[in-house]
Each structure stands twice: as C-alpha cells, then as structure tokens.
Amino acid sequence: MRLKDEVAVVTGGAAGLGRAIVDRFVKEGARVAVLDKSADRLAELEAQHGDSVAVFAGDARSFADNKALAKLCVERFGRIDCLIPNAGIWDYGTSLVDLPEDRIDEAFDEMFHINVKGYMLAAKACLPELVKSRGAIVFTASNAAFYPDGGGPLYTATKHAVLGLVRQLSFELAPYVRVNAVAPGGVGSSDLRGPKALDMDQTSITSIPLGDILKDVLPLGEMADAKDYAGAYVFFATRSDCSPATGAALNFDGGLGARGIFQSSGGKELPAKLGLQGEAA
Ligand SMILES: NC(=O)c1ccc[n+]([C@@H]2O[C@H](COP(=O)([O-])OP(=O)(O)OC[C@H]3O[C@@H](n4cnc5c(N)ncnc54)[C@H](O)[C@@H]3O)[C@@H](O)[C@H]2O)c1
C-alpha cells in the first residue's frame, strides 16, 4: 500500500484513465475526491469504493466547482496530498483546414477551457491544501504534448499548454508542491469525447479501432489499457520514491519517441537472431 493515508483529488475520475487512477489509488490505500460531469458514473464509483471516495458532480471549467471539490475533500478526508487534473476532451484529429470557419472560435474555447483552464482552476482551488501538505500535482498530458498527429491543432495545442503549466507551476510552487505530468499514448478502456462545438460530444473514441491502428505504430506493439497507466501516477504521488521530481513529464506512450524510419521497432527479429523462438512470446 504505497499511498496509505494519503488523500488525492482527481478530475474526470468517473471514466477511462481517471477511473483507473481512482481504482489504483484506493487499492494503494489512498482516499480520493473525484469531480466528474457524469453523475451516473460517479454513483457507480461510489457504489464500488464506498467511504474511500467522495464524489462531486460538476464541471472542470468552473472555479466554483473546483473550490467545492477541494472543500468536500477537506471536509471528508481532512487534507489534500495529491491533485490529478485529468478531465479532458479530444478533437478527433480535426485539421486546421477542416475546422469550420463559423465554429472555430467556439471549438477553441471549449477545448482550452476543459483541457487547460480546468487544470489551472483545479490547481488554484487545491493550492492552499497542497502547500500545507507539501503535496504533489500530477497532470494528465498526452503523446500530443510532444508529437504531431495525436490530435488536430486544437488538441495538440492544449496538451502542449499542459507542459507550460508543469514548467511554470513547478517553479512557482517549489519547494512546497512537486508538479509533474504523465503523457500517456492511446488509452484502452477510454470513452474520450469531442467538443460540442464540433458536434462531437456524443462521439466516443471507442468508435475508432485505435488498438488495431497502434499495433503497427507503437514500438512496443500494443496499446496499453487505462489501468496500465495508473502506476505512473502512483509514482509521482509517492513521497518516498519521488522526492526529487518536479517539472518533469513522463513519456508513457509505448515508445512513440523511439520509432524508426523504416519500421516502428528495430527489435522484431531479436528472438530469431538470439535463437529464442518460443521463449519470447
Ligand atoms: N484516450 C486516449 O487515448 C488518451 C491519450 C492520451 C491522453 N489522454 C488524456 O487522458 C485524459 C482522460 O481521458 P480519457 O481517455 O480517460 O477519457 P474519458 O472520456 O474516458 O474520461 C474522461 C472523463 O472526464 C469527464 N469530463 C470531461 N469533460 C468534463 C468536464 N468539463 N467537467 C467534468 N468532467 C469532465 C468525462 O465525463 C469522463 O468521465 C484526458 O485529459 C485525455 O486528453 C487520453
């Protein structure tokens, strides 16, 4: 139990990656306050974890909701040790040329308000408690914070902006609060949606065969499931293992930065060359 008696706040914690983080943090002994816009999914979360979670149905874009979440967390669990701003939406790779002229303003605002402003508001709302506890912030970034084609310009710009928050806040909040990010690649078990301004709020990433597409792209050959990503958040939240880390973003994406020109991975023939057929499944 690496997070015994620790208290975390997670936004977008009722589905996908956020849900996997909440499940893992509870398993590691933490108590977790969760904000999400889906009251139904929050009820499911509460039914599973009981008193280990406190849930708040609200909008990550609202400072009042982020404040109410922080207040609920302190009332129920007495403190905040770790904040994980994670609620996000995707632009489904909509390119600049395809962004409709009459919706580009609205789509930009919606993407940035959820993916960037929401993160900053969560940090602002939890700041006094995080300073008191000498705690940590772990932002969810993305492969799109580093490389093109993880989204269109809207999504990619929001995720690059998350790195800006990591760099600036790790400076401003030291030595009291450690600020880092996890940059996942494609996430299995995600229900990631798009902006309402582009009529994509009912579109789920499950409509795309992402696992099949990424098989041929990722050097490690397989898209990870949401639960496979959760350990990185535990690492950044753990005081004993992570005391020197601040201002860091962990590329946690199946090796997108280690791809070749002629093929995604140079190691496919290793077992044959080493005479290990059958032993390296
Ligand atoms: N799915 C992927 O392949 C992928 C890859 C890299 C990074 N990410 C990032 O991971 C994070 C989580 O995404 P996910 O894939 O788990 O998606 P998801 O849709 O499965 O989960 C996101 C949760 O956030 C909630 N949410 C969305 N907008 C909200 C708002 N305005 N207020 C409150 N709650 C809100 C949703 O209700 C949902 O429960 C996002 O920041 C996303 O950009 C996802």
Coordinates of C-alpha atoms and ligand atoms in Angstrom, one line a residue:
M1 CA 0.0 0.0 0.0
R2 CA 2.2 2.8 -1.3
L3 CA -0.3 5.6 -0.7
K4 CA -1.6 4.6 2.8
D5 CA -3.3 7.5 4.5
E6 CA -2.7 9.8 1.5
V7 CA -5.6 11.9 0.1
A8 CA -5.9 12.7 -3.6
V9 CA -8.2 14.7 -5.8
V10 CA -8.9 13.5 -9.4
T11 CA -10.9 15.4 -12.1
G12 CA -12.6 13.4 -14.8
G13 CA -12.3 10.4 -12.5
A14 CA -15.5 8.6 -13.4
A15 CA -14.4 7.0 -16.7
G16 CA -11.3 5.9 -18.6
L17 CA -7.9 6.9 -17.4
G18 CA -9.2 8.9 -14.4
R19 CA -11.3 6.0 -13.2
A20 CA -8.3 3.6 -13.4
I21 CA -6.3 6.1 -11.4
V22 CA -9.0 6.3 -8.7
D23 CA -9.3 2.5 -8.6
R24 CA -5.5 2.2 -8.2
F25 CA -5.1 4.9 -5.6
V26 CA -7.8 3.3 -3.5
K27 CA -6.0 0.0 -3.8
E28 CA -2.8 1.7 -2.7
G29 CA -4.5 2.9 0.5
A30 CA -5.5 6.4 -0.5
R31 CA -8.8 8.2 -0.2
V32 CA -9.9 10.1 -3.2
A33 CA -12.2 13.0 -4.0
V34 CA -13.5 12.9 -7.6
L35 CA -15.0 15.5 -9.8
D36 CA -16.8 14.5 -13.0
K37 CA -19.7 15.8 -15.1
S38 CA -21.3 12.3 -15.2
A39 CA -23.4 11.9 -12.0
D40 CA -24.4 8.3 -13.1
R41 CA -20.8 7.2 -13.4
L42 CA -19.9 8.9 -10.1
A43 CA -22.7 6.9 -8.4
E44 CA -21.1 3.7 -9.8
L45 CA -17.7 4.7 -8.5
E46 CA -19.2 5.4 -5.0
A47 CA -21.0 2.1 -5.1
Q48 CA -17.7 0.3 -5.7
H49 CA -15.5 2.2 -3.3
G50 CA -17.8 3.4 -0.5
D51 CA -16.2 5.6 2.0
S52 CA -12.8 5.6 0.3
V53 CA -14.2 8.1 -2.3
A54 CA -16.1 11.4 -2.1
V55 CA -17.8 12.4 -5.4
F56 CA -18.8 15.7 -6.8
A57 CA -20.8 16.2 -10.0
G58 CA -19.6 19.4 -11.6
D59 CA -17.8 21.0 -14.5
A60 CA -14.0 21.1 -14.6
R61 CA -14.3 24.5 -16.3
S62 CA -15.9 26.1 -13.2
F63 CA -13.8 27.6 -10.5
A64 CA -16.7 27.3 -8.1
D65 CA -17.0 23.6 -8.8
N66 CA -13.2 23.1 -8.3
K67 CA -13.4 25.0 -5.0
A68 CA -16.4 22.9 -3.9
L69 CA -14.5 19.8 -4.7
A70 CA -11.5 20.9 -2.7
K71 CA -13.8 21.8 0.2
L72 CA -15.6 18.4 0.0
C73 CA -12.2 16.7 0.1
V74 CA -11.0 18.5 3.2
E75 CA -14.4 18.0 5.0
R76 CA -14.4 14.3 4.3
F77 CA -10.7 13.4 4.4
G78 CA -9.0 16.3 6.2
R79 CA -6.4 17.2 3.7
I80 CA -5.2 17.1 0.1
D81 CA -1.8 15.4 -0.7
C82 CA -2.1 15.0 -4.4
L83 CA -4.1 16.6 -7.2
I84 CA -4.6 14.9 -10.6
P85 CA -6.1 17.3 -13.2
N86 CA -7.2 14.8 -15.8
A87 CA -10.7 15.7 -17.3
G88 CA -10.3 16.2 -21.0
I89 CA -11.8 16.0 -24.4
W90 CA -10.2 15.3 -27.9
D91 CA -10.7 17.0 -31.2
Y92 CA -10.7 13.7 -33.2
G93 CA -7.7 14.9 -35.2
T94 CA -9.7 17.8 -36.9
S95 CA -7.1 19.5 -39.0
L96 CA -6.9 23.3 -39.5
V97 CA -8.3 23.1 -43.0
D98 CA -11.3 21.1 -41.8
L99 CA -12.2 23.4 -38.8
P100 CA -15.4 25.1 -39.8
E101 CA -14.9 28.9 -40.0
D102 CA -18.1 29.6 -38.1
R103 CA -17.2 27.3 -35.2
I104 CA -13.5 27.7 -34.8
D105 CA -13.8 30.3 -32.0
E106 CA -16.3 28.2 -30.0
A107 CA -14.3 24.9 -30.6
F108 CA -11.1 26.6 -29.5
D109 CA -12.6 27.9 -26.3
E110 CA -14.3 24.6 -25.4
M111 CA -11.1 22.6 -25.9
F112 CA -8.9 25.1 -24.0
H113 CA -11.4 25.7 -21.2
I114 CA -11.7 22.0 -20.4
N115 CA -8.1 20.8 -21.2
V116 CA -6.1 23.8 -19.9
K117 CA -8.2 26.2 -17.9
G118 CA -9.8 23.3 -16.0
Y119 CA -6.3 22.1 -15.0
M120 CA -5.3 25.5 -13.8
L121 CA -8.5 26.1 -11.8
A122 CA -8.1 22.7 -10.1
A123 CA -4.5 23.7 -9.1
K124 CA -5.7 27.1 -7.9
A125 CA -8.6 25.6 -5.8
C126 CA -6.3 23.0 -4.2
L127 CA -3.3 25.1 -3.7
P128 CA -3.5 26.1 0.0
E129 CA -4.1 22.5 1.0
L130 CA -1.3 21.2 -1.3
V131 CA 1.2 23.8 0.2
K132 CA 0.1 22.7 3.7
S133 CA 0.7 19.0 3.0
R134 CA 3.8 19.7 0.8
G135 CA 1.9 17.7 -1.8
A136 CA 2.1 17.0 -5.5
I137 CA 0.2 17.8 -8.7
V138 CA 0.3 15.2 -11.5
F139 CA -1.3 16.5 -14.7
T140 CA -2.5 14.2 -17.5
A141 CA -0.8 15.3 -20.6
S142 CA -0.6 13.1 -23.8
N143 CA 1.7 12.0 -26.6
A144 CA 0.1 15.1 -28.3
A145 CA 2.1 17.2 -25.8
F146 CA 5.3 16.1 -27.7
Y147 CA 4.4 14.9 -31.2
P148 CA 2.1 15.8 -34.1
D149 CA -0.9 13.7 -35.2
G150 CA -2.1 12.7 -31.7
G151 CA -4.9 15.2 -32.5
G152 CA -5.5 18.2 -34.6
P153 CA -4.1 21.7 -33.8
L154 CA -6.7 22.3 -31.1
Y155 CA -5.9 19.2 -29.0
T156 CA -2.2 19.3 -29.7
A157 CA -2.0 22.9 -28.6
T158 CA -3.9 22.2 -25.4
K159 CA -1.6 19.4 -24.4
H160 CA 1.5 21.5 -25.2
A161 CA -0.1 24.1 -22.9
V162 CA -0.2 21.5 -20.1
L163 CA 3.6 21.2 -20.3
G164 CA 3.7 25.0 -19.9
L165 CA 1.7 24.6 -16.7
V166 CA 4.1 22.0 -15.5
R167 CA 7.1 24.1 -16.1
Q168 CA 5.7 27.4 -14.7
L169 CA 3.9 25.8 -11.6
S170 CA 6.9 23.6 -10.7
F171 CA 8.9 26.8 -10.5
E172 CA 6.3 28.9 -8.7
L173 CA 5.3 26.2 -6.2
A174 CA 8.7 24.9 -5.2
P175 CA 9.8 23.9 -2.6
Y176 CA 6.3 23.2 -1.3
V177 CA 4.5 21.4 -4.2
R178 CA 6.0 19.0 -6.7
V179 CA 4.5 19.4 -10.2
N180 CA 4.8 16.8 -12.9
A181 CA 2.9 15.2 -15.7
V182 CA 2.2 11.8 -17.2
A183 CA 2.0 11.8 -21.0
P184 CA 0.0 8.6 -22.0
G185 CA -0.3 7.3 -25.5
G186 CA -3.5 5.7 -26.7
V187 CA -5.6 4.5 -23.8
G188 CA -7.6 1.3 -23.9
S189 CA -11.0 1.4 -21.9
S190 CA -11.3 5.1 -22.7
D191 CA -14.6 6.8 -23.6
L192 CA -12.9 10.1 -24.7
R193 CA -15.4 12.5 -26.3
G194 CA -15.1 15.6 -28.5
P195 CA -16.2 19.2 -28.4
K196 CA -19.9 20.0 -28.5
A197 CA -18.9 23.0 -30.8
L198 CA -18.0 20.4 -33.4
D199 CA -20.9 18.1 -32.7
M200 CA -18.5 15.6 -31.3
D201 CA -19.7 15.4 -27.7
Q202 CA -21.6 12.2 -28.4
T203 CA -18.7 10.7 -30.3
S204 CA -16.6 8.2 -28.4
I205 CA -13.1 7.2 -29.1
T206 CA -14.4 3.6 -28.9
S207 CA -15.7 4.3 -32.5
I208 CA -12.1 4.2 -33.7
P209 CA -10.2 0.9 -33.9
L210 CA -7.3 2.6 -32.0
G211 CA -5.8 -0.6 -30.7
D212 CA -5.5 -2.1 -34.2
I213 CA -4.1 1.2 -35.6
L214 CA -1.5 1.5 -32.9
K215 CA -0.3 -2.1 -33.2
D216 CA 1.6 -1.2 -36.3
V217 CA 2.8 2.2 -35.0
L218 CA 4.0 1.7 -31.4
P219 CA 7.5 0.2 -31.0
L220 CA 6.1 -1.8 -28.0
G221 CA 3.4 -3.1 -30.3
E222 CA 0.3 -2.8 -28.2
M223 CA -1.9 0.0 -26.9
A224 CA -1.9 0.0 -23.1
D225 CA -5.1 -0.2 -21.1
A226 CA -6.1 2.7 -18.7
K227 CA -5.1 0.6 -15.7
D228 CA -1.6 0.1 -17.2
Y229 CA -1.1 3.9 -17.0
A230 CA -2.2 4.3 -13.3
G231 CA 1.2 3.2 -11.8
A232 CA 2.9 6.3 -13.2
Y233 CA 0.5 8.5 -11.2
V234 CA 1.2 6.5 -8.1
F235 CA 4.9 7.0 -8.6
F236 CA 4.6 10.8 -8.9
A237 CA 2.3 10.9 -5.9
T238 CA 4.6 8.8 -3.7
R239 CA 6.7 10.9 -1.4
S240 CA 9.3 8.3 -0.7
D241 CA 10.1 7.4 -4.3
C242 CA 9.6 10.7 -5.9
S243 CA 11.0 13.4 -3.7
P244 CA 13.5 14.8 -6.3
A245 CA 10.9 15.0 -9.2
T246 CA 9.4 18.3 -10.2
G247 CA 8.9 19.9 -13.6
A248 CA 9.1 16.5 -15.3
A249 CA 6.8 15.0 -17.9
L250 CA 7.0 11.2 -18.3
N251 CA 6.6 9.9 -21.9
F252 CA 4.5 6.9 -21.2
D253 CA 3.3 6.0 -24.6
G254 CA 4.6 2.7 -25.9
G255 CA 7.7 4.3 -27.3
L256 CA 6.4 6.9 -29.8
G257 CA 9.7 8.8 -29.4
A258 CA 11.7 5.7 -30.2
R259 CA 10.4 4.9 -33.7
G260 CA 12.5 4.2 -36.7
I261 CA 12.3 5.5 -40.3
F262 CA 11.8 2.1 -42.0
Q263 CA 9.8 0.4 -39.3
S264 CA 8.3 1.3 -35.9
S265 CA 10.7 -1.1 -34.0
G266 CA 14.1 -2.5 -34.8
G267 CA 13.7 -5.4 -32.5
K268 CA 11.2 -7.6 -34.1
E269 CA 13.8 -10.1 -35.2
L270 CA 15.6 -10.3 -31.9
P271 CA 14.2 -13.7 -30.7
A272 CA 15.1 -15.3 -34.0
K273 CA 18.6 -13.8 -34.1
L274 CA 19.2 -14.9 -30.5
G275 CA 17.7 -18.4 -31.1
L276 CA 14.9 -17.7 -28.6
Q277 CA 11.9 -18.8 -30.7
G278 CA 9.1 -19.8 -28.5
E279 CA 10.7 -18.4 -25.4
A280 CA 10.0 -14.7 -26.1
A281 CA 6.2 -14.8 -26.8
Ligands
LIG1 N1 -7.9 8.2 -24.6 C1 -6.7 8.4 -25.0 O1 -6.3 7.7 -26.0 C2 -5.8 9.4 -24.4 C3 -4.5 9.5 -24.8 C4 -3.7 10.5 -24.2 C5 -4.2 11.3 -23.2 N2 -5.5 11.2 -22.8 C6 -6.0 12.2 -21.8 O2 -6.5 11.4 -20.7 C7 -7.4 12.2 -20.0 C8 -8.6 11.4 -19.7 O3 -9.2 11.0 -20.9 P1 -9.9 9.5 -21.1 O4 -9.3 8.9 -22.3 O5 -9.8 8.8 -19.8 O6 -11.4 10.0 -21.5 P2 -12.8 9.5 -20.8 O7 -13.8 10.3 -21.6 O8 -12.9 8.1 -20.8 O9 -12.7 10.1 -19.3 C9 -12.7 11.5 -19.1 C10 -13.7 11.9 -18.0 O10 -13.7 13.3 -17.9 C11 -15.0 13.7 -17.7 N3 -15.2 15.1 -18.2 C12 -15.0 15.5 -19.5 N4 -15.2 16.8 -19.5 C13 -15.5 17.2 -18.3 C14 -15.9 18.5 -17.7 N5 -15.9 19.6 -18.4 N6 -16.1 18.5 -16.4 C15 -16.1 17.4 -15.6 N7 -15.7 16.2 -16.1 C16 -15.5 16.1 -17.4 C17 -15.9 12.7 -18.5 O11 -17.2 12.7 -18.0 C18 -15.1 11.4 -18.3 O12 -15.6 10.7 -17.1 C19 -7.7 13.4 -20.9 O13 -7.0 14.6 -20.4 C20 -7.2 13.0 -22.3 O14 -6.8 14.1 -23.1 C21 -6.3 10.3 -23.4

